[in-house]
């Protein structure tokens, strides 16, 4: 599948482009309130590292679209397609799983100016709907630090994911970060959850 665009109630989830490297670097990984929250899976140790991380995450998303038919999106307001510098509120989608996670790993980040408006929840809900409606994925997983990612834990619960336990994520225990909360949802649970909530998002025609 090419890189699809999703439409939610308020947003477009569109492909991540090279022009988004600067957004990902400045608004996500380079923001002192955000970058460190990606901890062990994003190098934010210097301005060059931040740009490299932003480029790497976009390349990984697009490589997964090319080979697996799933990936990640940039989030922009609906109705802003005509703006040449396509607006960027944040990103959301699926990335290669980091050990010991084995399945599509959900990740997102929202630019700080837009926190608290339900953007991450709306985007994560649409991303999960895409995964289970348009691909043959059996489940999605992710992790949150139990104390520094409380907002993210709430987003995952609102998007239908469930706490499965705690895991040593990418060497988090040896690195002194302790155990991470492990969230997941499988296809059957998602179908039940979707039937009871019926969130609205749709795949736009190419
Ligand atoms: C976590 C993040 C994605 C949330 O984005 P957002 O668009 O503001 O999220 P939403 O508005 O959809 O929902 C946030 C929820 O978390 C709650 N929340 C936020 N901060 C919280 C905190 N410190 N403790 C408890 N709950 C918190 C909000 O009240 C809201 O829940 P509610 O709707 O029940 O009131 C955003 O803050 C972010 O980008 N953080 C840094 C990156 C990050 O942590 N990514 C996830 C890595 S695991």
mmCIF file of C-alpha atoms and ligand atoms in Angstrom:
data_model
loop_
_atom_site.group_PDB
_atom_site.id
_atom_site.type_symbol
_atom_site.label_atom_id
_atom_site.label_comp_id
_atom_site.label_asym_id
_atom_site.label_seq_id
_atom_site.Cartn_x
_atom_site.Cartn_y
_atom_site.Cartn_z
ATOM 1 C CA UNK A 1 0.000 0.000 0.000
ATOM 2 C CA UNK A 2 1.118 3.552 -0.635
ATOM 3 C CA UNK A 3 1.177 5.816 2.352
ATOM 4 C CA UNK A 4 -2.516 6.337 3.101
ATOM 5 C CA UNK A 5 -4.199 9.429 4.525
ATOM 6 C CA UNK A 6 -6.710 9.049 7.344
ATOM 7 C CA UNK A 7 -9.415 11.540 8.194
ATOM 8 C CA UNK A 8 -10.661 11.823 11.763
ATOM 9 C CA UNK A 9 -13.264 14.157 13.177
ATOM 10 C CA UNK A 10 -10.788 17.048 13.435
ATOM 11 C CA UNK A 11 -7.537 15.952 11.791
ATOM 12 C CA UNK A 12 -5.785 14.485 8.794
ATOM 13 C CA UNK A 13 -3.208 11.805 9.434
ATOM 14 C CA UNK A 14 -0.940 12.276 6.435
ATOM 15 C CA UNK A 15 2.385 10.862 5.324
ATOM 16 C CA UNK A 16 5.564 11.999 7.052
ATOM 17 C CA UNK A 17 7.780 13.833 4.547
ATOM 18 C CA UNK A 18 11.406 14.939 4.590
ATOM 19 C CA UNK A 19 10.078 18.456 5.209
ATOM 20 C CA UNK A 20 8.764 17.166 8.552
ATOM 21 C CA UNK A 21 12.292 16.438 9.811
ATOM 22 C CA UNK A 22 12.510 20.022 11.009
ATOM 23 C CA UNK A 23 9.120 19.732 12.752
ATOM 24 C CA UNK A 24 10.009 16.429 14.390
ATOM 25 C CA UNK A 25 13.365 17.869 15.482
ATOM 26 C CA UNK A 26 12.138 21.233 16.801
ATOM 27 C CA UNK A 27 8.669 20.421 18.122
ATOM 28 C CA UNK A 28 9.115 16.838 19.318
ATOM 29 C CA UNK A 29 12.585 15.392 19.957
ATOM 30 C CA UNK A 30 14.247 18.783 20.557
ATOM 31 C CA UNK A 31 11.623 20.007 23.009
ATOM 32 C CA UNK A 32 13.101 19.670 26.507
ATOM 33 C CA UNK A 33 9.670 18.617 27.842
ATOM 34 C CA UNK A 34 9.209 15.908 25.196
ATOM 35 C CA UNK A 35 12.427 14.412 23.811
ATOM 36 C CA UNK A 36 13.650 12.774 27.022
ATOM 37 C CA UNK A 37 10.293 11.036 27.418
ATOM 38 C CA UNK A 38 11.285 8.828 24.467
ATOM 39 C CA UNK A 39 14.249 7.843 26.650
ATOM 40 C CA UNK A 40 16.060 4.762 25.504
ATOM 41 C CA UNK A 41 14.740 4.723 21.925
ATOM 42 C CA UNK A 42 15.613 8.263 20.818
ATOM 43 C CA UNK A 43 19.009 9.954 21.007
ATOM 44 C CA UNK A 44 18.387 13.575 21.993
ATOM 45 C CA UNK A 45 21.853 14.196 23.438
ATOM 46 C CA UNK A 46 22.764 17.057 21.069
ATOM 47 C CA UNK A 47 21.127 19.201 18.364
ATOM 48 C CA UNK A 48 22.710 17.002 15.670
ATOM 49 C CA UNK A 49 21.474 13.866 17.428
ATOM 50 C CA UNK A 50 17.964 15.328 17.561
ATOM 51 C CA UNK A 51 17.936 15.934 13.800
ATOM 52 C CA UNK A 52 19.345 12.452 13.193
ATOM 53 C CA UNK A 53 16.641 10.925 15.388
ATOM 54 C CA UNK A 54 13.914 12.869 13.587
ATOM 55 C CA UNK A 55 15.243 11.700 10.203
ATOM 56 C CA UNK A 56 15.596 8.118 11.390
ATOM 57 C CA UNK A 57 12.019 7.894 12.731
ATOM 58 C CA UNK A 58 10.591 9.293 9.483
ATOM 59 C CA UNK A 59 12.724 6.912 7.400
ATOM 60 C CA UNK A 60 11.627 3.965 9.549
ATOM 61 C CA UNK A 61 7.960 4.899 9.199
ATOM 62 C CA UNK A 62 8.261 5.172 5.442
ATOM 63 C CA UNK A 63 10.235 1.955 5.118
ATOM 64 C CA UNK A 64 7.448 0.129 6.949
ATOM 65 C CA UNK A 65 4.850 1.634 4.635
ATOM 66 C CA UNK A 66 6.850 0.357 1.669
ATOM 67 C CA UNK A 67 7.405 -3.158 2.941
ATOM 68 C CA UNK A 68 4.609 -3.888 5.422
ATOM 69 C CA UNK A 69 1.664 -1.646 4.568
ATOM 70 C CA UNK A 70 1.692 0.021 7.969
ATOM 71 C CA UNK A 71 3.606 2.937 9.495
ATOM 72 C CA UNK A 72 3.203 6.355 11.058
ATOM 73 C CA UNK A 73 1.647 9.667 10.103
ATOM 74 C CA UNK A 74 2.003 13.395 10.693
ATOM 75 C CA UNK A 75 -1.093 15.002 12.229
ATOM 76 C CA UNK A 76 -2.488 18.203 10.758
ATOM 77 C CA UNK A 77 -5.840 19.998 11.101
ATOM 78 C CA UNK A 78 -8.513 19.070 8.596
ATOM 79 C CA UNK A 79 -8.986 21.725 5.952
ATOM 80 C CA UNK A 80 -5.329 22.756 5.934
ATOM 81 C CA UNK A 81 -4.276 20.748 2.877
ATOM 82 C CA UNK A 82 -3.958 23.815 0.702
ATOM 83 C CA UNK A 83 -1.289 25.367 2.924
ATOM 84 C CA UNK A 84 2.029 24.672 1.135
ATOM 85 C CA UNK A 85 4.015 24.202 4.365
ATOM 86 C CA UNK A 86 1.730 21.494 5.608
ATOM 87 C CA UNK A 87 0.960 22.141 9.282
ATOM 88 C CA UNK A 88 2.330 19.701 11.832
ATOM 89 C CA UNK A 89 0.683 19.155 15.201
ATOM 90 C CA UNK A 90 2.548 15.947 15.992
ATOM 91 C CA UNK A 91 3.018 12.371 14.830
ATOM 92 C CA UNK A 92 1.369 9.055 15.560
ATOM 93 C CA UNK A 93 1.616 5.524 14.269
ATOM 94 C CA UNK A 94 3.469 2.246 14.338
ATOM 95 C CA UNK A 95 7.194 1.599 14.379
ATOM 96 C CA UNK A 96 9.478 -1.433 14.457
ATOM 97 C CA UNK A 97 9.064 -3.029 17.876
ATOM 98 C CA UNK A 98 11.894 -2.597 20.358
ATOM 99 C CA UNK A 99 12.668 -5.664 22.512
ATOM 100 C CA UNK A 100 10.955 -7.331 24.266
ATOM 101 C CA UNK A 101 7.956 -5.955 22.357
ATOM 102 C CA UNK A 102 7.234 -8.138 19.331
ATOM 103 C CA UNK A 103 4.361 -6.474 17.503
ATOM 104 C CA UNK A 104 3.508 -3.151 15.912
ATOM 105 C CA UNK A 105 4.686 -0.587 18.466
ATOM 106 C CA UNK A 106 2.447 2.452 18.802
ATOM 107 C CA UNK A 107 4.201 5.766 19.406
ATOM 108 C CA UNK A 108 3.139 9.402 19.283
ATOM 109 C CA UNK A 109 4.195 12.873 20.260
ATOM 110 C CA UNK A 110 2.195 16.090 20.178
ATOM 111 C CA UNK A 111 3.752 19.575 19.976
ATOM 112 C CA UNK A 112 3.481 21.134 23.421
ATOM 113 C CA UNK A 113 1.369 24.089 22.270
ATOM 114 C CA UNK A 114 -1.383 21.604 21.416
ATOM 115 C CA UNK A 115 -1.418 19.373 24.493
ATOM 116 C CA UNK A 116 -4.659 18.694 26.303
ATOM 117 C CA UNK A 117 -6.973 18.936 23.282
ATOM 118 C CA UNK A 118 -7.478 15.226 22.752
ATOM 119 C CA UNK A 119 -5.207 15.130 19.695
ATOM 120 C CA UNK A 120 -3.140 12.106 20.743
ATOM 121 C CA UNK A 121 -6.270 10.164 21.672
ATOM 122 C CA UNK A 122 -8.006 10.932 18.369
ATOM 123 C CA UNK A 123 -4.896 10.044 16.365
ATOM 124 C CA UNK A 124 -4.090 6.851 18.292
ATOM 125 C CA UNK A 125 -7.699 5.694 17.971
ATOM 126 C CA UNK A 126 -7.596 6.207 14.195
ATOM 127 C CA UNK A 127 -4.190 4.528 13.896
ATOM 128 C CA UNK A 128 -5.455 1.427 15.718
ATOM 129 C CA UNK A 129 -8.602 1.366 13.557
ATOM 130 C CA UNK A 130 -6.406 1.439 10.454
ATOM 131 C CA UNK A 131 -4.179 -1.348 11.743
ATOM 132 C CA UNK A 132 -7.031 -3.717 12.502
ATOM 133 C CA UNK A 133 -9.275 -2.803 9.556
ATOM 134 C CA UNK A 134 -6.726 -2.433 6.769
ATOM 135 C CA UNK A 135 -3.920 -4.849 7.691
ATOM 136 C CA UNK A 136 -3.728 -8.375 9.030
ATOM 137 C CA UNK A 137 -1.913 -7.334 12.212
ATOM 138 C CA UNK A 138 -2.851 -9.498 15.182
ATOM 139 C CA UNK A 139 -2.030 -6.975 17.865
ATOM 140 C CA UNK A 140 -0.501 -3.638 18.764
ATOM 141 C CA UNK A 141 1.701 -2.968 21.767
ATOM 142 C CA UNK A 142 3.537 -0.136 23.425
ATOM 143 C CA UNK A 143 5.113 0.951 26.696
ATOM 144 C CA UNK A 144 4.874 3.925 29.022
ATOM 145 C CA UNK A 145 7.016 4.812 31.954
ATOM 146 C CA UNK A 146 4.796 4.438 35.039
ATOM 147 C CA UNK A 147 5.635 7.858 36.472
ATOM 148 C CA UNK A 148 6.902 10.112 33.667
ATOM 149 C CA UNK A 149 4.376 9.110 30.984
ATOM 150 C CA UNK A 150 1.102 9.444 32.897
ATOM 151 C CA UNK A 151 -0.531 11.460 30.128
ATOM 152 C CA UNK A 152 0.437 8.821 27.602
ATOM 153 C CA UNK A 153 -0.972 6.037 29.801
ATOM 154 C CA UNK A 154 -4.271 7.852 29.822
ATOM 155 C CA UNK A 155 -4.190 8.251 26.022
ATOM 156 C CA UNK A 156 -3.619 4.514 25.568
ATOM 157 C CA UNK A 157 -6.512 3.616 27.843
ATOM 158 C CA UNK A 158 -8.833 6.053 26.048
ATOM 159 C CA UNK A 159 -7.776 4.521 22.713
ATOM 160 C CA UNK A 160 -8.727 1.026 23.904
ATOM 161 C CA UNK A 161 -5.337 -0.410 24.914
ATOM 162 C CA UNK A 162 -5.017 -2.326 28.158
ATOM 163 C CA UNK A 163 -2.255 -2.629 30.740
ATOM 164 C CA UNK A 164 -0.686 -6.096 30.445
ATOM 165 C CA UNK A 165 1.973 -5.813 33.133
ATOM 166 C CA UNK A 166 5.471 -4.396 33.492
ATOM 167 C CA UNK A 167 8.549 -5.177 31.403
ATOM 168 C CA UNK A 168 12.243 -4.397 31.219
ATOM 169 C CA UNK A 169 12.107 -2.292 28.038
ATOM 170 C CA UNK A 170 15.263 -1.930 25.949
ATOM 171 C CA UNK A 171 17.468 -2.418 29.002
ATOM 172 C CA UNK A 172 15.512 0.090 31.094
ATOM 173 C CA UNK A 173 16.323 -1.673 34.371
ATOM 174 C CA UNK A 174 20.086 -1.732 33.776
ATOM 175 C CA UNK A 175 19.899 1.920 32.672
ATOM 176 C CA UNK A 176 18.295 2.840 36.003
ATOM 177 C CA UNK A 177 14.826 3.648 34.617
ATOM 178 C CA UNK A 178 13.130 0.605 36.145
ATOM 179 C CA UNK A 179 10.269 -1.332 34.625
ATOM 180 C CA UNK A 180 7.895 0.153 32.039
ATOM 181 C CA UNK A 181 4.149 -0.369 31.882
ATOM 182 C CA UNK A 182 3.331 -2.636 28.941
ATOM 183 C CA UNK A 183 0.099 -1.926 27.034
ATOM 184 C CA UNK A 184 -1.461 -3.965 24.268
ATOM 185 C CA UNK A 185 -4.598 -4.796 22.369
ATOM 186 C CA UNK A 186 -5.330 -7.728 20.077
ATOM 187 C CA UNK A 187 -7.710 -7.882 17.163
ATOM 188 C CA UNK A 188 -10.602 -9.505 19.067
ATOM 189 C CA UNK A 189 -10.405 -7.000 21.905
ATOM 190 C CA UNK A 190 -10.189 -4.132 19.453
ATOM 191 C CA UNK A 191 -13.282 -5.336 17.589
ATOM 192 C CA UNK A 192 -15.213 -5.476 20.885
ATOM 193 C CA UNK A 193 -13.950 -2.083 21.915
ATOM 194 C CA UNK A 194 -14.691 -0.570 18.496
ATOM 195 C CA UNK A 195 -18.239 -1.966 18.504
ATOM 196 C CA UNK A 196 -18.935 -0.254 21.809
ATOM 197 C CA UNK A 197 -17.406 3.124 20.946
ATOM 198 C CA UNK A 198 -17.571 3.400 17.142
ATOM 199 C CA UNK A 199 -14.994 6.218 16.852
ATOM 200 C CA UNK A 200 -15.130 7.915 13.483
ATOM 201 C CA UNK A 201 -12.172 7.906 11.133
ATOM 202 C CA UNK A 202 -11.868 6.889 7.517
ATOM 203 C CA UNK A 203 -9.278 6.090 4.903
ATOM 204 C CA UNK A 204 -9.265 8.760 2.203
ATOM 205 C CA UNK A 205 -9.177 7.606 -1.419
ATOM 206 C CA UNK A 206 -5.706 7.912 -2.977
HETATM 207 C C1 LIG B 1 1.402 12.274 26.057
HETATM 208 C C2 LIG B 1 0.951 13.191 24.913
HETATM 209 C C3 LIG B 1 1.133 12.464 23.606
HETATM 210 C C4 LIG B 1 -0.534 13.510 25.145
HETATM 211 O O1 LIG B 1 -1.012 14.258 24.025
HETATM 212 P P1 LIG B 1 -2.392 15.058 24.120
HETATM 213 O O2 LIG B 1 -2.845 15.355 22.742
HETATM 214 O O3 LIG B 1 -2.241 16.198 25.058
HETATM 215 O O4 LIG B 1 -3.316 13.922 24.795
HETATM 216 P P2 LIG B 1 -4.897 13.938 24.982
HETATM 217 O O5 LIG B 1 -5.365 15.361 25.114
HETATM 218 O O6 LIG B 1 -5.509 13.098 23.917
HETATM 219 O O7 LIG B 1 -5.094 13.128 26.362
HETATM 220 C C5 LIG B 1 -4.252 13.388 27.450
HETATM 221 C C6 LIG B 1 -4.874 12.743 28.681
HETATM 222 O O8 LIG B 1 -3.871 12.560 29.662
HETATM 223 C C7 LIG B 1 -4.203 13.266 30.826
HETATM 224 N N1 LIG B 1 -2.962 13.721 31.406
HETATM 225 C C8 LIG B 1 -2.087 14.589 30.874
HETATM 226 N N2 LIG B 1 -1.044 14.748 31.721
HETATM 227 C C9 LIG B 1 -1.268 13.934 32.766
HETATM 228 C C10 LIG B 1 -0.561 13.659 33.975
HETATM 229 N N3 LIG B 1 0.608 14.225 34.235
HETATM 230 N N4 LIG B 1 -1.114 12.771 34.850
HETATM 231 C C11 LIG B 1 -2.296 12.167 34.591
HETATM 232 N N5 LIG B 1 -3.012 12.401 33.456
HETATM 233 C C12 LIG B 1 -2.501 13.279 32.582
HETATM 234 C C13 LIG B 1 -5.134 14.371 30.354
HETATM 235 O O9 LIG B 1 -5.940 14.868 31.406
HETATM 236 C C14 LIG B 1 -5.945 13.608 29.301
HETATM 237 O O10 LIG B 1 -6.888 12.733 29.866
HETATM 238 P P3 LIG B 1 -8.464 13.114 29.978
HETATM 239 O O11 LIG B 1 -8.929 13.372 28.573
HETATM 240 O O12 LIG B 1 -9.093 11.933 30.606
HETATM 241 O O13 LIG B 1 -8.561 14.381 30.809
HETATM 242 C C15 LIG B 1 1.743 14.522 24.895
HETATM 243 O O14 LIG B 1 1.670 15.096 26.174
HETATM 244 C C16 LIG B 1 3.184 14.301 24.488
HETATM 245 O O15 LIG B 1 3.512 14.407 23.320
HETATM 246 N N6 LIG B 1 4.060 14.023 25.483
HETATM 247 C C17 LIG B 1 5.465 13.793 25.237
HETATM 248 C C18 LIG B 1 5.735 12.562 24.373
HETATM 249 C C19 LIG B 1 5.260 11.275 24.986
HETATM 250 O O16 LIG B 1 5.208 11.136 26.203
HETATM 251 N N7 LIG B 1 4.910 10.351 24.095
HETATM 252 C C20 LIG B 1 4.528 9.036 24.487
HETATM 253 C C21 LIG B 1 5.736 8.192 24.748
HETATM 254 S S1 LIG B 1 5.250 6.733 25.673
#
